[in-house]
CSV table of C-alpha atoms in Angstrom, one decimal:
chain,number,residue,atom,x,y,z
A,11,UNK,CA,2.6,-27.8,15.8
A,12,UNK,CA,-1.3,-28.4,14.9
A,13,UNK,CA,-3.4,-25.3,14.4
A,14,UNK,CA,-6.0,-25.4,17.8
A,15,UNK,CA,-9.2,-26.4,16.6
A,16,UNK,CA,-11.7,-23.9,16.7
A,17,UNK,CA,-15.1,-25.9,17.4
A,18,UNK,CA,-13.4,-27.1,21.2
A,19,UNK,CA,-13.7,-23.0,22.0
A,20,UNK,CA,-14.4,-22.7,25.9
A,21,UNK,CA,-18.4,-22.4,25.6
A,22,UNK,CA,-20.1,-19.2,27.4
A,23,UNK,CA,-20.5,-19.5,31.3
A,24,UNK,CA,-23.6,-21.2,32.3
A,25,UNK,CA,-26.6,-18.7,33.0
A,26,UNK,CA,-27.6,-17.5,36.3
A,27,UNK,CA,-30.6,-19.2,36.9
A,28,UNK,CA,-33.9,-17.9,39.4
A,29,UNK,CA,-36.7,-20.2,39.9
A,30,UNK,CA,-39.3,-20.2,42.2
A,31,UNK,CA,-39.3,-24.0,42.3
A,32,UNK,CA,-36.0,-23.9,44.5
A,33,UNK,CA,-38.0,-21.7,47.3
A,34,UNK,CA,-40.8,-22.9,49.7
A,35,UNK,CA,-44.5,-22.3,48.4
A,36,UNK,CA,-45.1,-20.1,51.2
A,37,UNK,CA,-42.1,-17.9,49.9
A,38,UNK,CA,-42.2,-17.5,46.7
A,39,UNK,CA,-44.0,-14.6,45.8
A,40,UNK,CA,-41.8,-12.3,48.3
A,41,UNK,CA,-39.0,-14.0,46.6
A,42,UNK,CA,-39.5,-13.3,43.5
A,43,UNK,CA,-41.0,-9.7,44.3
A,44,UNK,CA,-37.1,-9.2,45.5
A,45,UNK,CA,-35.4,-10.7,43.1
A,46,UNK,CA,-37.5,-9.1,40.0
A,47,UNK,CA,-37.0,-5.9,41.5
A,48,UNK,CA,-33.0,-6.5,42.2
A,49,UNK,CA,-32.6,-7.8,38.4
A,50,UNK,CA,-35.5,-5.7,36.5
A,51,UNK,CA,-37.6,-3.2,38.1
A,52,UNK,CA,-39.3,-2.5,42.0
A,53,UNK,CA,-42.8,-4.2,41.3
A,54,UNK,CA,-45.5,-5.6,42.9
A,55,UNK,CA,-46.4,-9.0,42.1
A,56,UNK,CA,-49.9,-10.8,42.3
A,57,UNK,CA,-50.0,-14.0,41.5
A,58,UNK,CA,-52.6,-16.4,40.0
A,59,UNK,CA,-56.0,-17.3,40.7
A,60,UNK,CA,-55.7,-20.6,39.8
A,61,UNK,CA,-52.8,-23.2,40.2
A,62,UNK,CA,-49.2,-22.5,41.6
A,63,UNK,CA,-46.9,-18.8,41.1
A,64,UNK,CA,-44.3,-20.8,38.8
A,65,UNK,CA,-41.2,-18.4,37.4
A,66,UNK,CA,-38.2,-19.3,36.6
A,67,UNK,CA,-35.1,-16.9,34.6
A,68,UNK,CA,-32.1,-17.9,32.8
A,69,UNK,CA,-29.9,-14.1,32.8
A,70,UNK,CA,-26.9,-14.1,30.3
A,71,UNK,CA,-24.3,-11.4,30.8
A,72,UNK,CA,-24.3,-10.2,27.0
A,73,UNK,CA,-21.2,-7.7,26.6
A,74,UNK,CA,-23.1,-4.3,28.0
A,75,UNK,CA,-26.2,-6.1,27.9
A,76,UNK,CA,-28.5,-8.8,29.6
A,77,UNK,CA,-30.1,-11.8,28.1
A,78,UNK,CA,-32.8,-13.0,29.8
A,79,UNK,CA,-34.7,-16.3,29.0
A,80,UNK,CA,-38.3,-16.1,30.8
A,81,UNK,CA,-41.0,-18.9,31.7
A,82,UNK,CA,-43.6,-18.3,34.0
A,83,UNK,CA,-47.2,-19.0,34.3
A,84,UNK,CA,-49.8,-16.0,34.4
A,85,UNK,CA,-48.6,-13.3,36.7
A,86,UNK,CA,-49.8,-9.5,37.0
A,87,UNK,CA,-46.5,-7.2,37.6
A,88,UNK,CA,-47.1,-3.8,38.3
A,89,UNK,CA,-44.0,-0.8,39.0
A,90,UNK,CA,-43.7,0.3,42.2
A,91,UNK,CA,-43.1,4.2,42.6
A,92,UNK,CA,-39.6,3.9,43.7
A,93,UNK,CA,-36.8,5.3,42.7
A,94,UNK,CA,-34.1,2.6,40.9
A,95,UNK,CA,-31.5,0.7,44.0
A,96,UNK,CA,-29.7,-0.9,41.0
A,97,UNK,CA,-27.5,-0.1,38.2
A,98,UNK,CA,-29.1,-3.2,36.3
A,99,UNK,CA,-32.9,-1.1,36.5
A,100,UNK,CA,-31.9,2.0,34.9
A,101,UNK,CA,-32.5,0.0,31.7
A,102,UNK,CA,-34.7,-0.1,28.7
A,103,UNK,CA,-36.3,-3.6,28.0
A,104,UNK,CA,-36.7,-4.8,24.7
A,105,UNK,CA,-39.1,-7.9,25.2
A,106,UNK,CA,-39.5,-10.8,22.7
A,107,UNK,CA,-43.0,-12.7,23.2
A,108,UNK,CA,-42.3,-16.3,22.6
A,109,UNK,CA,-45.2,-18.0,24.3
A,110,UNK,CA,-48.8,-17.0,25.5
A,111,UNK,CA,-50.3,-14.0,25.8
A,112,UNK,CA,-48.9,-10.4,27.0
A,113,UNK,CA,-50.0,-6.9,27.6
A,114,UNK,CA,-47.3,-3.9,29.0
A,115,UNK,CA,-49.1,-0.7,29.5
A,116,UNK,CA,-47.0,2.7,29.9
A,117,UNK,CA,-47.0,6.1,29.4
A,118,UNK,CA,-50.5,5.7,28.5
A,119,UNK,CA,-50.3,3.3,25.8
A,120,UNK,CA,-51.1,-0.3,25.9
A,121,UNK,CA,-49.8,-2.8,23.6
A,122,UNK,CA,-50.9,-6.3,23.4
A,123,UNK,CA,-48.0,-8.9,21.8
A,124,UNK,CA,-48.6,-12.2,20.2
A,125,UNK,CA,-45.8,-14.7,19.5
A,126,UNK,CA,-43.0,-13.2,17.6
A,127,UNK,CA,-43.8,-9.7,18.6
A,128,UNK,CA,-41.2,-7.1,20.2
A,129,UNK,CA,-42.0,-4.2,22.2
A,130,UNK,CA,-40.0,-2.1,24.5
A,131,UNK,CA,-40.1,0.1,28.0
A,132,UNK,CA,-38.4,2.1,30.7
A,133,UNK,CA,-37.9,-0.1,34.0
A,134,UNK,CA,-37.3,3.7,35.5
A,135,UNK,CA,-41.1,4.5,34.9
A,136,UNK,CA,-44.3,3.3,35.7
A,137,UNK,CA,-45.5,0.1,33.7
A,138,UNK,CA,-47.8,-2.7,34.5
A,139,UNK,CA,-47.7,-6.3,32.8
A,140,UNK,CA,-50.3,-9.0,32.7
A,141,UNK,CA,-50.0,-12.0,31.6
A,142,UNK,CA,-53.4,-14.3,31.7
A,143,UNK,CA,-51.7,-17.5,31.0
A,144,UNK,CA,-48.2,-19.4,30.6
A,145,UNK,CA,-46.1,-17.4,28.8
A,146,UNK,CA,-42.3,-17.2,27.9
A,147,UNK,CA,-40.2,-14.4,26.8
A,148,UNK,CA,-37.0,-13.0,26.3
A,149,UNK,CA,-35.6,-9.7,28.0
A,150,UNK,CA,-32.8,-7.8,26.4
A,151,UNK,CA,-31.8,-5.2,28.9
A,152,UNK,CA,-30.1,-2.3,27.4
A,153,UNK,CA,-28.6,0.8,29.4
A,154,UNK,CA,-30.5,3.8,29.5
A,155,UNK,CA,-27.2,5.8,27.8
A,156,UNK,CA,-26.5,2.8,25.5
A,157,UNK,CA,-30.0,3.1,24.0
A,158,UNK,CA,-30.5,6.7,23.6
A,159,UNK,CA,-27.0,7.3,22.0
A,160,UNK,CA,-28.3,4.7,19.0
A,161,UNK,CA,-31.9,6.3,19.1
A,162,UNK,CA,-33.1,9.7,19.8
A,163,UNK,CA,-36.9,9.9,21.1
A,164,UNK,CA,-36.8,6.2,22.2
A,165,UNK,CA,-38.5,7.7,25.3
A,166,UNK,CA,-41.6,7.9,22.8
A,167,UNK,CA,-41.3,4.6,21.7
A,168,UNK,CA,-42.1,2.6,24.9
A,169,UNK,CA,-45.7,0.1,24.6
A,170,UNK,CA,-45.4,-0.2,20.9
A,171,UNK,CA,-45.7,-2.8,18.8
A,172,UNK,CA,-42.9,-4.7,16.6
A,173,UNK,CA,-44.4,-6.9,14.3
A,174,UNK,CA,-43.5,-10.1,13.2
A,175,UNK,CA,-44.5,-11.2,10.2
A,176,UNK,CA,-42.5,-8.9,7.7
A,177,UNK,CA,-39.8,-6.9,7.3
A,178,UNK,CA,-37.0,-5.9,10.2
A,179,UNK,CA,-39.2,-6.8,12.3
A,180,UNK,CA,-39.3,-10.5,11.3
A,181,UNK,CA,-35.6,-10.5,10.7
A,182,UNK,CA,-35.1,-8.9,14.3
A,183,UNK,CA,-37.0,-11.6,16.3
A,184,UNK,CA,-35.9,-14.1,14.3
A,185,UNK,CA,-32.0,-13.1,14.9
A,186,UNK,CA,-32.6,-12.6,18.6
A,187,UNK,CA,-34.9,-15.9,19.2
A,188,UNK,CA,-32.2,-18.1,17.5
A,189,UNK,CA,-29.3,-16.6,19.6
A,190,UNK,CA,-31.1,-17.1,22.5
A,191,UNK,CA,-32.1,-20.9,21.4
A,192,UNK,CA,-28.0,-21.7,21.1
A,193,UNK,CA,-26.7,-19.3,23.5
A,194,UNK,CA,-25.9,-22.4,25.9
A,195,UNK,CA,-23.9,-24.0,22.7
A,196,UNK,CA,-21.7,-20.6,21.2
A,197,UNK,CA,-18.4,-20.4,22.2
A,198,UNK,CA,-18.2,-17.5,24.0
A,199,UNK,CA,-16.2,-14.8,22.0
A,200,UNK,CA,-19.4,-15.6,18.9
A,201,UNK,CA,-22.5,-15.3,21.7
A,202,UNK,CA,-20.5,-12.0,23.1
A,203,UNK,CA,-20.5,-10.7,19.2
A,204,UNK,CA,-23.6,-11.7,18.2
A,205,UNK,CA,-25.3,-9.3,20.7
A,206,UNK,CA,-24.1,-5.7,18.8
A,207,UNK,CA,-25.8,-7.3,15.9
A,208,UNK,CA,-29.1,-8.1,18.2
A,209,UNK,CA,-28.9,-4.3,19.4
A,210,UNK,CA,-28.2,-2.9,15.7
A,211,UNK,CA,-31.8,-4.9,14.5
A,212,UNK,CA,-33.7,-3.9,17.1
A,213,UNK,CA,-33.2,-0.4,16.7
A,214,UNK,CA,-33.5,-0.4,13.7
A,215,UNK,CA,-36.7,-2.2,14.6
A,216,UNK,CA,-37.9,0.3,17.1
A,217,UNK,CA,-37.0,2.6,14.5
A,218,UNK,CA,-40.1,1.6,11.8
A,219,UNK,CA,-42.7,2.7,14.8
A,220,UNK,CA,-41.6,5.8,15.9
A,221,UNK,CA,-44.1,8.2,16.1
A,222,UNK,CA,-44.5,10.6,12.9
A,223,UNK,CA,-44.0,13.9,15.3
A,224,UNK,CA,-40.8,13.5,16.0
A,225,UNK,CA,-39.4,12.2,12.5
A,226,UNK,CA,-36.9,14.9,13.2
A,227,UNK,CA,-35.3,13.2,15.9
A,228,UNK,CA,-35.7,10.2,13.7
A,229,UNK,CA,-33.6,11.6,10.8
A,230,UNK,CA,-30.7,13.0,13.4
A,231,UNK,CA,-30.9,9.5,15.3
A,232,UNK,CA,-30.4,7.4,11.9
A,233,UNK,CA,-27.7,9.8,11.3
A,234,UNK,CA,-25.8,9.2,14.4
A,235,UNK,CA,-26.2,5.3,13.8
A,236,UNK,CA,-25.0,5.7,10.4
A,237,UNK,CA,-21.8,7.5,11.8
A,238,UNK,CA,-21.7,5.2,14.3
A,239,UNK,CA,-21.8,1.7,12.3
A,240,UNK,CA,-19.0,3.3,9.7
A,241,UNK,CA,-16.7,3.8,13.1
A,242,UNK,CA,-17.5,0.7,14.1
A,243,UNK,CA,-16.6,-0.9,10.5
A,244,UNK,CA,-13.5,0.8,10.1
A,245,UNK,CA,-12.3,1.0,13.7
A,246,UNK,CA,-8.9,-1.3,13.3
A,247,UNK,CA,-7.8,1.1,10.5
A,248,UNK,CA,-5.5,3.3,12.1
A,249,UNK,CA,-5.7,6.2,9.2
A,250,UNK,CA,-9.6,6.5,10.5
A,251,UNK,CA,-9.9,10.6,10.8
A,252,UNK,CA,-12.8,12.6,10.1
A,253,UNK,CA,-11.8,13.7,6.6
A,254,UNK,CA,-12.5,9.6,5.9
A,255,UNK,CA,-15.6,9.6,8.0
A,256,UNK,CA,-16.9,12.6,6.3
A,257,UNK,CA,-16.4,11.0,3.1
A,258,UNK,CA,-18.1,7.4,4.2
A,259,UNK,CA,-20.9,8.7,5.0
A,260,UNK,CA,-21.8,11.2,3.0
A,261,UNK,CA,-22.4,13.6,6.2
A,262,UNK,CA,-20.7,17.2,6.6
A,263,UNK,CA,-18.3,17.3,9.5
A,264,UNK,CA,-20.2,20.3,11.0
A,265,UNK,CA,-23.4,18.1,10.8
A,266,UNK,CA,-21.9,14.8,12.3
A,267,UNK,CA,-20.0,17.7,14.7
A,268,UNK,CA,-23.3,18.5,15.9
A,269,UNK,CA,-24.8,15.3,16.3
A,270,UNK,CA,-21.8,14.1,18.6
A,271,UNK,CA,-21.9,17.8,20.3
A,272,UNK,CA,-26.0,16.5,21.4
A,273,UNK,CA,-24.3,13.5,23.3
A,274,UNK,CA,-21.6,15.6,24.9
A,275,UNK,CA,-18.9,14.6,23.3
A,276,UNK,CA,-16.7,15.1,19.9
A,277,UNK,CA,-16.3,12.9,16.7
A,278,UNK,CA,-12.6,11.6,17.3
A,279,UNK,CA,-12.9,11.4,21.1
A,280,UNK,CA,-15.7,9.2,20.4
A,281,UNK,CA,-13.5,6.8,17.9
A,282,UNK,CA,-10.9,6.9,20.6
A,283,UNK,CA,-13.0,5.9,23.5
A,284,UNK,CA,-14.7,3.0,20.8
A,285,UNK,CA,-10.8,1.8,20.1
A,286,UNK,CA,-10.1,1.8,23.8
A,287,UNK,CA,-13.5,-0.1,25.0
A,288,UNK,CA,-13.0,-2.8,22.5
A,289,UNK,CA,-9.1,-3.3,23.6
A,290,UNK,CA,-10.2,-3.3,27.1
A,291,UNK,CA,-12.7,-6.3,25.9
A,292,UNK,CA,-10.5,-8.5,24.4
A,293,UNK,CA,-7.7,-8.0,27.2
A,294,UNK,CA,-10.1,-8.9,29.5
A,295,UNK,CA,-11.2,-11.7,27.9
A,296,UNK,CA,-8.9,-15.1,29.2
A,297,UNK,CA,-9.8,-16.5,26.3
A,298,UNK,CA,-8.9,-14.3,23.6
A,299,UNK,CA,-6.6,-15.7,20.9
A,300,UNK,CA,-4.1,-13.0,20.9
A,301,UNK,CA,-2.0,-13.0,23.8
A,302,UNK,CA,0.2,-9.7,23.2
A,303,UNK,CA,-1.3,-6.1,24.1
A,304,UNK,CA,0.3,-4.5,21.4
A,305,UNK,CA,-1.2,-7.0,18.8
A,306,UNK,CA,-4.5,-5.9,20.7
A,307,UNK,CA,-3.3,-2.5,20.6
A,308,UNK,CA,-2.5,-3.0,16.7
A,309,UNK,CA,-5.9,-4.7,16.2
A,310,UNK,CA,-8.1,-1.5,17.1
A,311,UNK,CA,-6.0,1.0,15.7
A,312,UNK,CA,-3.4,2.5,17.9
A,313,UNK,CA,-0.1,2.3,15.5
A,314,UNK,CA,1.4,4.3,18.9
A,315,UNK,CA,2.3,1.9,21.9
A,316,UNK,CA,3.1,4.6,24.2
A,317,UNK,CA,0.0,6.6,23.1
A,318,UNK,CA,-2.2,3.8,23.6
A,319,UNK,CA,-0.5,3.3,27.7
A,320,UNK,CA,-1.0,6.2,28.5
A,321,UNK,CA,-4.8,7.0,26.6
A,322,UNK,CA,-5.7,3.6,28.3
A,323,UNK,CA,-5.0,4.2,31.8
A,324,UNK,CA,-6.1,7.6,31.5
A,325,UNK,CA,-9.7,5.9,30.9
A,326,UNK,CA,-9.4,3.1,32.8
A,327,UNK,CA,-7.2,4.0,35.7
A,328,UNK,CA,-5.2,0.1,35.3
A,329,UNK,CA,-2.2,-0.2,32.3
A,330,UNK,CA,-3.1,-2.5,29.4
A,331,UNK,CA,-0.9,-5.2,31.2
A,332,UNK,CA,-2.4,-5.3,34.6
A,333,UNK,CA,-5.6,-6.0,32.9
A,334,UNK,CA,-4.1,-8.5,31.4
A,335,UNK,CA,-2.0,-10.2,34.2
A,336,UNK,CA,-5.7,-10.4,36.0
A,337,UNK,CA,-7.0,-12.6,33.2
């Protein structure tokens, strides 16, 4: 029987697309107030001086995160002092300038991108964004707990500037503006991949600007990723322990102990729930090539079928095979 050929992969699902030229002029701009603050952030919207309020958004589910393709013409956006409705707003926003011109202010600061440039804030807090002329951009949202488990003091690091033009920086926008430019043409298991590669370069990233008074939190926060990106390397090998760990990374256990203790949490119980997440994944995924659990099981780690039953509905409340009967 032929081998399947790989390139006739099911592509990723269309994105969810928002534009105000599918609403009535006399509409739009309560429209897209709602929708903006059901997808982003509560805001207030006011729109142009001159010529039409034009907006449209192309939102890719991307694993735990959002991708989020932006074209509008100039628009002033301002946060409303609301507390978040939505799961999807107690996010951080890493924002790729693509087009035009663009200036986020918050917590004080005020950063003004050009093309190329990154910058990031809370959708939780106050923020205003002003835009004086067609612009595009790309929105990674990220989940509060997502981002602050790969960087401590991010909370410092809203309305700075990520530069372009050298360095992780360059490679960062780069990686994320040519995902976003094929994202309509990856089959779906790459695009979903790709995007714990766009997360690890940003960080790092938002990493080169953090401030210089809190280079403490820095160093404990590029520990933590270091732990975390050797789990994450060496997560199907089912001899993965802390002695191994300790020794990859060049860490103490009391050290790494400590760092994990900081997000509630232990060393191993964090590998576990990494091995689980990622089984979960690909069981959920219809189109995943292997069609066994306990080849999934295998994959991430768990050498122990019954261990992996019962560790899995434990976290998830559903066996392995349900999941999979669903998909």
């Amino acid at each position: 029987m032929s081998q399947p050929d790989l390139d006739l992969q099911p592509l990723v699902n269309s994105p969810i697309r928002l534009s105000t030229e599918d609403i009535p002029a006399s509409n739009r701009q309560a429209w897209l107030s709602e929708v903006i603050g059901r997808e982003y952030a509560n805001v207030k919207i006011t729109p142009p001086k001159k010529g039409k309020l034009f907006n449209e958004m192309l939102i890719y589910p991307w694993q735990d995160l959002r991708l989020s393709v932006i074209h509008s013409n100039s628009i002033n956006i301002e946060r409303l002092p609301k507390e978040p409705h939505y799961n999807s707003q107690d996010n951080y926003f890493g924002v790729v300038l693509l087009s035009g011109k663009y200036l986020l202010e918050q917590n004080n600061r005020e950063v003004y991108l050009q093309p190329g440039e990154m910058t990031i804030y809370d959708a939780t807090l106050p923020h205003r964004i002003y835009c004086p002329e067609s612009f595009s951009k790309l929105i990674i949202s990220i989940p509060r707990k997502q981002m602050r488990e790969r960087m401590a003091g991010v909370e410092h690091c809203t309305a700075l500037k990520m530069k372009c033009d050298v360095g992780i920086g360059a490679v960062t926008s780069r990686y994320i503006q040519s995902v976003a430019a094929e994202a309509s043409c990856m089959p779906s298991a790459t695009f979903s991949a790709a995007s714990d590669s766009a997360l690890d370069l940003f960080t790092l990233a938002l990493n080169s600007v953090i401030p210089q008074h809190i280079q403490l939190s820095r160093s404990r926060s590029l520990s933590l990723y270091r732990v975390k990106d050797f789990v994450k390397r060496n997560l199907s090998n089912p001899a993965l322990d802390s002695v191994r760990i300790v020794q990859g990374t060049g860490l103490s256990e009391r050290y790494i102990n400590e760092l994990f203790h900081d997000e509630d949490t232990s060393l191993m119980r964090y590998v576990w729930k990494q091995r689980l997440m990622n089984c979960y994944r690909d069981l959920a995924n219809p189109n995943f090539v292997t069609k066994q659990v306990s080849e999934i099981a295998l994959r991430w780690g768990f050498n122990d079928f019954s261990h992996f039953s019962r560790a899995f509905k434990q976290q998830y409340g559903v066996t392995p095979r349900s999941v999979k009967v669903l998909n």
